[in-house]
Amino acid sequence: MRLRSQLRRRIGMTALAVLLIAVAGACAQARPNTELLVWTVLGGSVELEAQNAVIDAFEKENPGVTVQLVPKAGQFTGDNAALIAAVRGKQSPNVYVIDRFTTAQQASVGLLSNLQTFIDQDGDNLRDEYLPFAADEASYNGDMYALPFDTDARGVLYNKAVLRDAGIDPEIMDPKNGALTIDELMDLGEKINQKDKNGNYTRMGFIPWDGQGFHATWALINHAEWFDNQTCDTTFLSPGWKKTMEDFQSWSKELGYQQVQAFIARVRPPNQPPQQSPLYTGKIGMAIDGNWSLQSIKEYAPKLDYGITYLPVPKEGDKPISWAGGFAATMPKGAPNQELTWKFMKYFAGEQGQRIYMSNQSKIPTWKSLLEDPEVTKDQGIFPSMMADTLARPALPVGAQISDAMDAAQSGVLLGEETPEKALDIVQARVGPKMKQFCPFTLGNPE
């Protein structure tokens, strides 16, 4: 009886979902040709205000056109449930601003329009206007399926007062001296660490797996390989990944993973006010973070004596790198009024739109010429200059699955439940077969 009841309830819910999609689809069909609907995963109040400023400017230049912006964040990176429902239900928004990292994934399952057709029709070399890594990340099999909207960069932020208190001259961190090696950074962190009589941390210099110090960051630092174009297979057993997981294992033992996690829980409790960030209060001396944090420092810790330097490198003399993510404007399959939609997309993610969007935020443009405009990049330290040596996660159609699998691998190694080799074997076995479904596939711009 219970089974039948559950079945009836599921059938009823499915019918309701179909009905809602049909109704919504009818509404979408009824959308006037002068109205555009834009979904965005950039749902923060500051970001929404900035996007609406771009829309206002577009509407002013195009009298009679109205654009509605609707926040539509997924539950996790790569969550495409709303997009699937919209496309399958023929109720696609005109534009969906998504995490650029997921473009290849969404394109590979037929949820996005191929923008290369529009680009080729225009005859402009639009791809060359964008930072190369951002254009590559917005592509699938060589064609652009998205227009890069913004980007970011990662480095090491440090509290100079904490360094001085530990007897360290902050000058050693100055970016003019180049990047520290991983070992040098860990040694500085050890000098800053403090414990109470019970052995509990009361201050930490550097927590390598905290914040942006996760598997993707360390893999890029270690020049790990994601994919082999020759074999069309993922390569998570390659040396860079092995070193990344071996470092996690080593750090976990040296610092005491459980002790560190207990420390983090004390200094960064849930719902902590932003002004109590442990970097601001001196509980943590150094952290891998990004340019977006500068806005918070300006707002919540304006007197913080801090510096920014490059991510650490494996060996002395290695060229510094950073890595970037960001967002992009896409046209979902079935989007109505595509001519006007394309016009809006070029404005929104083009020079005019990015200039407006960046005007009041700590964001970095993907439109190359704007990088040279100090009115756009303003108070972001060395982050904008990192763009010349910035990498991005490879645009694979299984990007989200890789991220999930690596999260589990990192956690297993840090907890001591898996060896680095076993953790990477699991990732390869979990993601490799999924990637094979998309072969033949070529990573990167074939041009």
Tab-separated table of C-alpha atoms in Angstrom:
chain	number	residue	atom	x	y	z
A	1	MET	CA	0.000	0.000	0.000
A	2	ARG	CA	2.805	2.358	0.952
A	3	LEU	CA	4.580	1.607	-2.330
A	4	ARG	CA	1.442	2.302	-4.344
A	5	SER	CA	0.878	5.520	-2.416
A	6	GLN	CA	4.449	6.640	-3.118
A	7	LEU	CA	4.013	5.734	-6.780
A	8	ARG	CA	0.789	7.738	-7.060
A	9	ARG	CA	2.480	10.687	-5.352
A	10	ARG	CA	5.444	10.533	-7.723
A	11	ILE	CA	3.139	10.321	-10.762
A	12	GLY	CA	1.217	13.289	-9.421
A	13	MET	CA	4.401	15.309	-8.861
A	14	THR	CA	5.658	14.437	-12.336
A	15	ALA	CA	2.361	15.468	-13.881
A	16	LEU	CA	2.481	18.727	-11.930
A	17	ALA	CA	6.051	19.385	-13.087
A	18	VAL	CA	5.043	18.710	-16.705
A	19	LEU	CA	2.055	21.023	-16.299
A	20	LEU	CA	4.212	23.783	-14.801
A	21	ILE	CA	6.746	23.423	-17.598
A	22	ALA	CA	3.973	23.527	-20.169
A	23	VAL	CA	2.457	26.630	-18.599
A	24	ALA	CA	5.868	28.255	-18.285
A	25	GLY	CA	6.613	27.250	-21.859
A	26	ALA	CA	3.430	28.895	-22.989
A	27	CYS	CA	4.477	32.017	-21.079
A	28	ALA	CA	7.896	31.887	-22.755
A	29	GLN	CA	6.259	31.597	-26.155
A	30	ALA	CA	4.133	34.609	-25.260
A	31	ARG	CA	7.203	36.733	-24.412
A	32	PRO	CA	7.185	39.835	-26.643
A	33	ASN	CA	10.085	40.167	-29.057
A	34	THR	CA	11.255	43.296	-27.258
A	35	GLU	CA	11.646	41.507	-23.906
A	36	LEU	CA	14.646	39.451	-22.826
A	37	LEU	CA	14.877	37.145	-19.833
A	38	VAL	CA	18.313	36.716	-18.256
A	39	TRP	CA	19.109	34.118	-15.619
A	40	THR	CA	22.252	34.563	-13.568
A	41	VAL	CA	24.151	32.569	-10.985
A	42	LEU	CA	25.718	35.853	-9.824
A	43	GLY	CA	23.034	36.428	-7.208
A	44	GLY	CA	24.822	38.544	-4.584
A	45	SER	CA	23.333	41.952	-3.933
A	46	VAL	CA	26.404	43.819	-5.189
A	47	GLU	CA	26.671	41.650	-8.275
A	48	LEU	CA	22.964	41.953	-9.072
A	49	GLU	CA	23.165	45.713	-8.762
A	50	ALA	CA	26.157	45.782	-11.119
A	51	GLN	CA	24.451	43.522	-13.674
A	52	ASN	CA	21.331	45.673	-13.561
A	53	ALA	CA	23.508	48.712	-14.226
A	54	VAL	CA	24.695	47.035	-17.440
A	55	ILE	CA	21.102	46.212	-18.356
A	56	ASP	CA	19.972	49.784	-17.710
A	57	ALA	CA	22.657	51.077	-20.065
A	58	PHE	CA	21.647	48.550	-22.742
A	59	GLU	CA	17.978	49.481	-22.459
A	60	LYS	CA	18.880	53.162	-22.737
A	61	GLU	CA	20.747	52.496	-25.979
A	62	ASN	CA	17.894	50.330	-27.275
A	63	PRO	CA	14.600	52.142	-26.566
A	64	GLY	CA	11.623	49.839	-26.277
A	65	VAL	CA	13.698	46.817	-25.217
A	66	THR	CA	13.316	45.541	-21.669
A	67	VAL	CA	15.541	42.990	-19.931
A	68	GLN	CA	14.534	41.088	-16.814
A	69	LEU	CA	17.311	39.720	-14.592
A	70	VAL	CA	16.489	36.697	-12.408
A	71	PRO	CA	18.934	35.067	-9.922
A	72	LYS	CA	19.160	31.338	-10.650
A	73	ALA	CA	21.972	29.776	-8.660
A	74	GLY	CA	22.364	25.985	-8.585
A	75	GLN	CA	23.001	23.956	-5.471
A	76	PHE	CA	26.562	23.165	-6.557
A	77	THR	CA	29.011	23.949	-9.340
A	78	GLY	CA	27.721	22.469	-12.566
A	79	ASP	CA	24.170	22.006	-11.265
A	80	ASN	CA	22.172	22.152	-14.508
A	81	ALA	CA	18.770	20.978	-13.271
A	82	ALA	CA	17.082	24.332	-13.953
A	83	LEU	CA	18.691	24.583	-17.382
A	84	ILE	CA	17.614	21.049	-18.332
A	85	ALA	CA	14.038	21.746	-17.266
A	86	ALA	CA	14.015	25.022	-19.194
A	87	VAL	CA	15.437	23.607	-22.416
A	88	ARG	CA	13.403	20.399	-22.345
A	89	GLY	CA	10.280	22.351	-21.443
A	90	LYS	CA	10.880	24.862	-24.270
A	91	GLN	CA	10.959	27.752	-21.808
A	92	SER	CA	14.606	28.754	-22.180
A	93	PRO	CA	15.669	32.174	-20.970
A	94	ASN	CA	17.405	34.288	-23.573
A	95	VAL	CA	20.666	34.348	-21.632
A	96	TYR	CA	22.035	32.342	-18.731
A	97	VAL	CA	25.114	33.708	-16.916
A	98	ILE	CA	26.893	30.590	-15.629
A	99	ASP	CA	30.139	29.534	-14.007
A	100	ARG	CA	32.422	29.530	-17.052
A	101	PHE	CA	34.099	26.348	-15.880
A	102	THR	CA	30.877	24.447	-16.624
A	103	THR	CA	30.449	25.680	-20.204
A	104	ALA	CA	31.916	22.559	-21.822
A	105	GLN	CA	29.802	20.342	-19.606
A	106	GLN	CA	26.534	22.117	-20.496
A	107	ALA	CA	27.455	22.337	-24.179
A	108	SER	CA	28.382	18.659	-24.379
A	109	VAL	CA	24.858	17.569	-23.424
A	110	GLY	CA	23.154	19.942	-25.841
A	111	LEU	CA	21.912	22.611	-23.457
A	112	LEU	CA	23.655	25.616	-25.061
A	113	SER	CA	23.584	27.236	-28.479
A	114	ASN	CA	26.840	27.230	-30.438
A	115	LEU	CA	27.794	30.918	-30.564
A	116	GLN	CA	30.422	30.328	-33.225
A	117	THR	CA	27.703	30.623	-35.856
A	118	PHE	CA	26.843	34.148	-34.688
A	119	ILE	CA	30.523	35.087	-34.370
A	120	ASP	CA	31.290	33.866	-37.883
A	121	GLN	CA	28.277	35.690	-39.314
A	122	ASP	CA	29.486	38.954	-37.741
A	123	GLY	CA	32.891	38.427	-39.333
A	124	ASP	CA	34.668	39.985	-36.354
A	125	ASN	CA	37.534	38.291	-34.575
A	126	LEU	CA	35.608	38.349	-31.313
A	127	ARG	CA	37.603	35.524	-29.703
A	128	ASP	CA	40.796	37.584	-29.861
A	129	GLU	CA	39.199	40.387	-27.822
A	130	TYR	CA	39.099	38.112	-24.772
A	131	LEU	CA	41.895	36.787	-22.580
A	132	PRO	CA	42.973	33.498	-24.205
A	133	PHE	CA	42.420	31.269	-21.166
A	134	ALA	CA	38.928	32.719	-20.688
A	135	ALA	CA	38.019	32.181	-24.350
A	136	ASP	CA	39.281	28.601	-24.152
A	137	GLU	CA	37.273	27.966	-21.016
A	138	ALA	CA	34.158	29.309	-22.776
A	139	SER	CA	34.609	26.832	-25.635
A	140	TYR	CA	33.717	23.259	-26.426
A	141	ASN	CA	35.578	21.351	-29.124
A	142	GLY	CA	37.034	24.620	-30.431
A	143	ASP	CA	33.759	26.565	-30.819
A	144	MET	CA	32.701	29.290	-28.395
A	145	TYR	CA	29.523	28.467	-26.497
A	146	ALA	CA	29.821	31.396	-24.075
A	147	LEU	CA	31.172	34.933	-23.873
A	148	PRO	CA	33.547	35.399	-20.899
A	149	PHE	CA	32.121	38.012	-18.557
A	150	ASP	CA	34.627	38.457	-15.740
A	151	THR	CA	37.543	36.707	-14.141
A	152	ASP	CA	39.713	36.619	-11.029
A	153	ALA	CA	43.162	35.614	-9.817
A	154	ARG	CA	44.641	33.831	-6.849
A	155	GLY	CA	47.659	34.631	-4.736
A	156	VAL	CA	48.808	34.613	-1.112
A	157	LEU	CA	47.431	37.301	1.206
A	158	TYR	CA	49.448	37.923	4.367
A	159	ASN	CA	48.974	39.878	7.575
A	160	LYS	CA	52.175	41.888	8.073
A	161	ALA	CA	51.576	42.426	11.795
A	162	VAL	CA	51.409	38.671	12.370
A	163	LEU	CA	54.644	38.119	10.469
A	164	ARG	CA	56.443	40.805	12.488
A	165	ASP	CA	55.130	39.337	15.756
A	166	ALA	CA	56.682	36.010	14.720
A	167	GLY	CA	60.010	37.687	13.996
A	168	ILE	CA	59.602	37.594	10.215
A	169	ASP	CA	60.352	40.636	8.083
A	170	PRO	CA	57.330	40.978	5.718
A	171	GLU	CA	59.776	42.118	3.067
A	172	ILE	CA	60.443	38.446	2.333
A	173	MET	CA	56.898	38.196	0.971
A	174	ASP	CA	57.150	41.234	-1.294
A	175	PRO	CA	56.281	40.189	-4.871
A	176	LYS	CA	59.288	42.106	-6.177
A	177	ASN	CA	61.349	39.240	-4.731
A	178	GLY	CA	59.468	36.699	-6.824
A	179	ALA	CA	57.464	33.736	-5.621
A	180	LEU	CA	58.383	31.731	-2.540
A	181	THR	CA	58.789	28.013	-2.932
A	182	ILE	CA	56.211	25.742	-1.344
A	183	ASP	CA	58.755	24.657	1.273
A	184	GLU	CA	59.673	28.270	2.119
A	185	LEU	CA	56.023	29.163	2.614
A	186	MET	CA	55.445	26.157	4.851
A	187	ASP	CA	58.557	27.043	6.906
A	188	LEU	CA	57.267	30.585	7.462
A	189	GLY	CA	53.936	29.154	8.507
A	190	GLU	CA	55.651	26.932	11.067
A	191	LYS	CA	57.378	29.956	12.620
A	192	ILE	CA	54.023	31.697	13.051
A	193	ASN	CA	52.207	28.707	14.566
A	194	GLN	CA	51.413	28.937	18.268
A	195	LYS	CA	49.880	26.363	20.624
A	196	ASP	CA	48.539	26.438	24.162
A	197	LYS	CA	49.743	24.166	26.974
A	198	ASN	CA	47.329	21.449	25.814
A	199	GLY	CA	48.767	21.424	22.328
A	200	ASN	CA	45.846	23.208	20.701
A	201	TYR	CA	46.615	25.741	18.006
A	202	THR	CA	45.986	29.348	19.039
A	203	ARG	CA	47.487	30.874	15.903
A	204	MET	CA	48.440	29.365	12.560
A	205	GLY	CA	50.754	30.652	9.908
A	206	PHE	CA	49.425	28.852	6.854
A	207	ILE	CA	46.852	26.113	6.306
A	208	PRO	CA	47.567	24.672	2.864
A	209	TRP	CA	44.125	23.119	2.318
A	210	ASP	CA	42.108	26.072	3.620
A	211	GLY	CA	40.097	28.448	1.446
A	212	GLN	CA	41.402	28.470	-2.124
A	213	GLY	CA	44.155	26.029	-1.188
A	214	PHE	CA	42.356	23.034	-2.616
A	215	HIS	CA	43.235	20.357	-5.172
A	216	ALA	CA	42.763	22.509	-8.308
A	217	THR	CA	45.098	25.234	-7.001
A	218	TRP	CA	47.855	22.833	-6.001
A	219	ALA	CA	47.461	20.754	-9.162
A	220	LEU	CA	47.972	23.831	-11.337
A	221	ILE	CA	50.951	24.880	-9.205
A	222	ASN	CA	52.399	21.395	-9.749
A	223	HIS	CA	51.678	21.530	-13.509
A	224	ALA	CA	49.388	18.521	-13.305
A	225	GLU	CA	47.898	17.138	-16.510
A	226	TRP	CA	44.138	16.693	-16.779
A	227	PHE	CA	43.742	15.143	-20.218
A	228	ASP	CA	45.655	13.496	-23.060
A	229	ASN	CA	44.460	14.535	-26.515
A	230	GLN	CA	46.201	11.542	-28.103
A	231	THR	CA	44.427	8.906	-26.051
A	232	CYS	CA	41.305	10.958	-25.292
A	233	ASP	CA	41.598	9.973	-21.654
A	234	THR	CA	41.913	11.721	-18.305
A	235	THR	CA	45.357	11.590	-16.693
A	236	PHE	CA	44.915	11.715	-12.948
A	237	LEU	CA	47.741	9.260	-12.343
A	238	SER	CA	50.284	11.730	-13.793
A	239	PRO	CA	53.158	13.149	-11.673
A	240	GLY	CA	51.594	16.552	-10.918
A	241	TRP	CA	48.494	14.998	-9.401
A	242	LYS	CA	50.589	12.478	-7.500
A	243	LYS	CA	52.696	15.247	-5.965
A	244	THR	CA	49.546	17.194	-5.061
A	245	MET	CA	48.059	14.301	-3.130
A	246	GLU	CA	51.410	13.371	-1.571
A	247	ASP	CA	51.740	16.960	-0.326
A	248	PHE	CA	48.262	16.791	1.221
A	249	GLN	CA	49.279	13.567	2.968
A	250	SER	CA	52.523	15.078	4.229
A	251	TRP	CA	50.906	18.331	5.438
A	252	SER	CA	48.116	16.442	7.173
A	253	LYS	CA	50.654	14.465	9.229
A	254	GLU	CA	52.984	17.400	9.945
A	255	LEU	CA	50.278	19.853	11.052
A	256	GLY	CA	47.838	17.350	12.525
A	257	TYR	CA	44.712	17.425	10.397
A	258	GLN	CA	42.199	17.030	13.205
A	259	GLN	CA	43.953	19.680	15.340
A	260	VAL	CA	43.885	22.113	12.432
A	261	GLN	CA	40.215	21.461	11.741
A	262	ALA	CA	39.415	22.051	15.422
A	263	PHE	CA	41.312	25.346	15.227
A	264	ILE	CA	39.390	26.399	12.100
A	265	ALA	CA	36.101	25.583	13.833
A	266	ARG	CA	37.056	27.870	16.726
A	267	VAL	CA	38.306	30.849	14.721
A	268	ARG	CA	35.773	30.612	11.905
A	269	PRO	CA	32.461	29.496	13.437
A	270	PRO	CA	29.254	29.410	11.378
A	271	ASN	CA	27.651	32.811	10.729
A	272	GLN	CA	30.825	34.593	11.793
A	273	PRO	CA	30.692	38.364	11.082
A	274	PRO	CA	32.977	39.148	8.123
A	275	GLN	CA	35.052	41.591	10.176
A	276	GLN	CA	36.084	38.620	12.384
A	277	SER	CA	37.859	36.799	9.556
A	278	PRO	CA	40.895	35.037	11.133
A	279	LEU	CA	43.252	36.703	8.633
A	280	TYR	CA	41.967	40.115	9.739
A	281	THR	CA	42.145	39.305	13.452
A	282	GLY	CA	45.623	37.773	13.234
A	283	LYS	CA	44.609	34.207	14.007
A	284	ILE	CA	45.924	33.142	10.594
A	285	GLY	CA	49.010	34.773	9.108
A	286	MET	CA	48.865	33.795	5.428
A	287	ALA	CA	46.173	32.393	3.153
A	288	ILE	CA	45.635	31.513	-0.475
A	289	ASP	CA	42.878	33.835	-1.578
A	290	GLY	CA	41.708	35.898	-4.518
A	291	ASN	CA	41.207	39.469	-5.675
A	292	TRP	CA	37.533	39.338	-4.682
A	293	SER	CA	38.602	39.467	-1.016
A	294	LEU	CA	40.036	42.957	-1.400
A	295	GLN	CA	36.523	44.380	-1.460
A	296	SER	CA	35.835	42.738	1.921
A	297	ILE	CA	39.082	44.053	3.385
A	298	LYS	CA	38.210	47.541	2.228
A	299	GLU	CA	34.780	47.259	3.787
A	300	TYR	CA	35.389	45.275	6.976
A	301	ALA	CA	39.089	45.690	7.820
A	302	PRO	CA	40.199	48.974	6.229
A	303	LYS	CA	43.132	49.338	8.652
A	304	LEU	CA	44.526	45.845	8.007
A	305	ASP	CA	48.262	45.980	7.247
A	306	TYR	CA	48.451	43.313	4.581
A	307	GLY	CA	50.288	42.328	1.440
A	308	ILE	CA	49.691	40.176	-1.634
A	309	THR	CA	52.209	37.926	-3.310
A	310	TYR	CA	52.287	35.136	-5.847
A	311	LEU	CA	51.218	31.568	-5.319
A	312	PRO	CA	54.191	29.447	-4.205
A	313	VAL	CA	56.173	27.490	-6.788
A	314	PRO	CA	57.627	23.960	-6.591
A	315	LYS	CA	61.261	25.011	-7.105
A	316	GLU	CA	63.270	28.203	-6.614
A	317	GLY	CA	63.313	30.237	-9.801
A	318	ASP	CA	60.123	28.707	-11.234
A	319	LYS	CA	57.925	31.178	-13.065
A	320	PRO	CA	55.000	32.346	-10.897
A	321	ILE	CA	51.509	31.387	-12.021
A	322	SER	CA	48.008	32.147	-10.910
A	323	TRP	CA	44.735	30.580	-11.908
A	324	ALA	CA	41.398	32.056	-12.674
A	325	GLY	CA	37.732	31.233	-12.834
A	326	GLY	CA	34.855	33.509	-13.583
A	327	PHE	CA	31.511	33.629	-15.300
A	328	ALA	CA	30.186	33.778	-18.819
A	329	ALA	CA	27.036	34.628	-20.755
A	330	THR	CA	25.446	31.732	-22.649
A	331	MET	CA	22.432	31.349	-24.926
A	332	PRO	CA	20.473	28.247	-23.906
A	333	LYS	CA	19.138	26.039	-26.677
A	334	GLY	CA	15.718	27.187	-27.841
A	335	ALA	CA	16.142	30.758	-26.622
A	336	PRO	CA	13.626	32.945	-28.471
A	337	ASN	CA	14.440	36.148	-30.336
A	338	GLN	CA	18.050	35.165	-30.945
A	339	GLU	CA	19.028	38.221	-33.007
A	340	LEU	CA	18.235	40.606	-30.160
A	341	THR	CA	19.632	38.107	-27.652
A	342	TRP	CA	22.988	38.016	-29.457
A	343	LYS	CA	23.055	41.817	-29.589
A	344	PHE	CA	22.503	41.937	-25.837
A	345	MET	CA	25.126	39.274	-25.123
A	346	LYS	CA	27.799	41.159	-27.057
A	347	TYR	CA	26.993	44.288	-25.091
A	348	PHE	CA	26.707	42.570	-21.701
A	349	ALA	CA	29.977	40.606	-21.986
A	350	GLY	CA	31.701	43.095	-24.269
A	351	GLU	CA	33.772	46.169	-23.556
A	352	GLN	CA	30.841	48.415	-22.622
A	353	GLY	CA	29.152	45.913	-20.338
A	354	GLN	CA	32.322	44.833	-18.549
A	355	ARG	CA	33.401	48.419	-17.996
A	356	ILE	CA	30.103	49.160	-16.246
A	357	TYR	CA	30.097	45.862	-14.320
A	358	MET	CA	33.644	46.337	-12.984
A	359	SER	CA	33.136	49.971	-11.986
A	360	ASN	CA	32.281	49.310	-8.342
A	361	GLN	CA	33.690	45.851	-7.667
A	362	SER	CA	36.933	43.952	-7.150
A	363	LYS	CA	36.618	42.127	-10.455
A	364	ILE	CA	39.002	41.608	-13.340
A	365	PRO	CA	37.763	42.010	-16.929
A	366	THR	CA	38.177	39.338	-19.581
A	367	TRP	CA	38.078	41.970	-22.346
A	368	LYS	CA	41.816	42.372	-22.954
A	369	SER	CA	41.973	46.110	-23.630
A	370	LEU	CA	40.227	46.880	-20.310
A	371	LEU	CA	43.125	45.323	-18.373
A	372	GLU	CA	45.200	48.349	-19.318
A	373	ASP	CA	42.622	50.790	-17.961
A	374	PRO	CA	43.339	51.680	-14.301
A	375	GLU	CA	39.812	53.056	-13.979
A	376	VAL	CA	38.580	49.486	-14.446
A	377	THR	CA	41.173	47.450	-12.544
A	378	LYS	CA	41.885	50.113	-9.836
A	379	ASP	CA	42.777	48.965	-6.285
A	380	GLN	CA	43.456	45.274	-6.868
A	381	GLY	CA	47.166	45.143	-6.131
A	382	ILE	CA	49.186	42.779	-8.309
A	383	PHE	CA	46.190	40.623	-9.241
A	384	PRO	CA	45.430	42.227	-12.651
A	385	SER	CA	49.112	41.943	-13.603
A	386	MET	CA	48.906	38.178	-12.981
A	387	MET	CA	46.669	37.739	-16.028
A	388	ALA	CA	49.685	37.314	-18.300
A	389	ASP	CA	50.622	34.113	-16.462
A	390	THR	CA	47.200	32.922	-15.395
A	391	LEU	CA	45.903	29.413	-16.053
A	392	ALA	CA	42.409	27.988	-15.952
A	393	ARG	CA	41.081	24.552	-15.262
A	394	PRO	CA	40.877	22.658	-18.566
A	395	ALA	CA	37.463	22.953	-20.224
A	396	LEU	CA	36.435	19.303	-20.114
A	397	PRO	CA	32.822	18.138	-20.407
A	398	VAL	CA	33.289	16.242	-17.137
A	399	GLY	CA	34.633	19.215	-15.203
A	400	ALA	CA	32.042	19.060	-12.446
A	401	GLN	CA	32.544	15.308	-12.010
A	402	ILE	CA	36.296	15.864	-11.734
A	403	SER	CA	35.780	18.512	-9.091
A	404	ASP	CA	33.481	16.252	-7.052
A	405	ALA	CA	35.812	13.253	-7.363
A	406	MET	CA	38.869	15.303	-6.395
A	407	ASP	CA	37.025	16.740	-3.386
A	408	ALA	CA	36.531	13.178	-2.155
A	409	ALA	CA	40.135	12.231	-2.937
A	410	GLN	CA	41.547	15.244	-1.091
A	411	SER	CA	39.340	14.576	1.919
A	412	GLY	CA	40.280	10.901	1.991
A	413	VAL	CA	44.009	11.666	1.924
A	414	LEU	CA	43.810	14.423	4.540
A	415	LEU	CA	41.837	12.156	6.861
A	416	GLY	CA	44.345	9.356	6.323
A	417	GLU	CA	41.672	7.052	4.913
A	418	GLU	CA	43.317	6.747	1.488
A	419	THR	CA	46.848	6.740	0.172
A	420	PRO	CA	47.562	9.250	-2.620
A	421	GLU	CA	47.842	6.424	-5.148
A	422	LYS	CA	44.562	4.802	-4.118
A	423	ALA	CA	42.711	8.146	-4.039
A	424	LEU	CA	43.842	8.988	-7.581
A	425	ASP	CA	43.033	5.481	-8.811
A	426	ILE	CA	39.470	6.029	-7.602
A	427	VAL	CA	39.226	9.392	-9.394
A	428	GLN	CA	40.552	7.921	-12.641
A	429	ALA	CA	38.172	4.957	-12.438
A	430	ARG	CA	35.226	7.227	-11.634
A	431	VAL	CA	35.781	9.969	-14.231
A	432	GLY	CA	37.764	8.272	-17.011
A	433	PRO	CA	34.851	6.167	-18.385
A	434	LYS	CA	32.538	9.213	-18.299
A	435	MET	CA	35.041	11.185	-20.368
A	436	LYS	CA	35.271	8.370	-22.914
A	437	GLN	CA	31.611	8.978	-23.770
A	438	PHE	CA	32.622	12.313	-25.321
A	439	CYS	CA	35.451	10.980	-27.486
A	440	PRO	CA	36.653	11.984	-30.022
A	441	PHE	CA	37.350	15.220	-28.170
A	442	THR	CA	40.166	17.744	-28.405
A	443	LEU	CA	41.091	19.956	-25.490
A	444	GLY	CA	41.967	23.546	-26.325
A	445	ASN	CA	41.524	25.778	-29.316
A	446	PRO	CA	42.519	23.777	-32.399
A	447	GLU	CA	43.565	27.035	-34.110
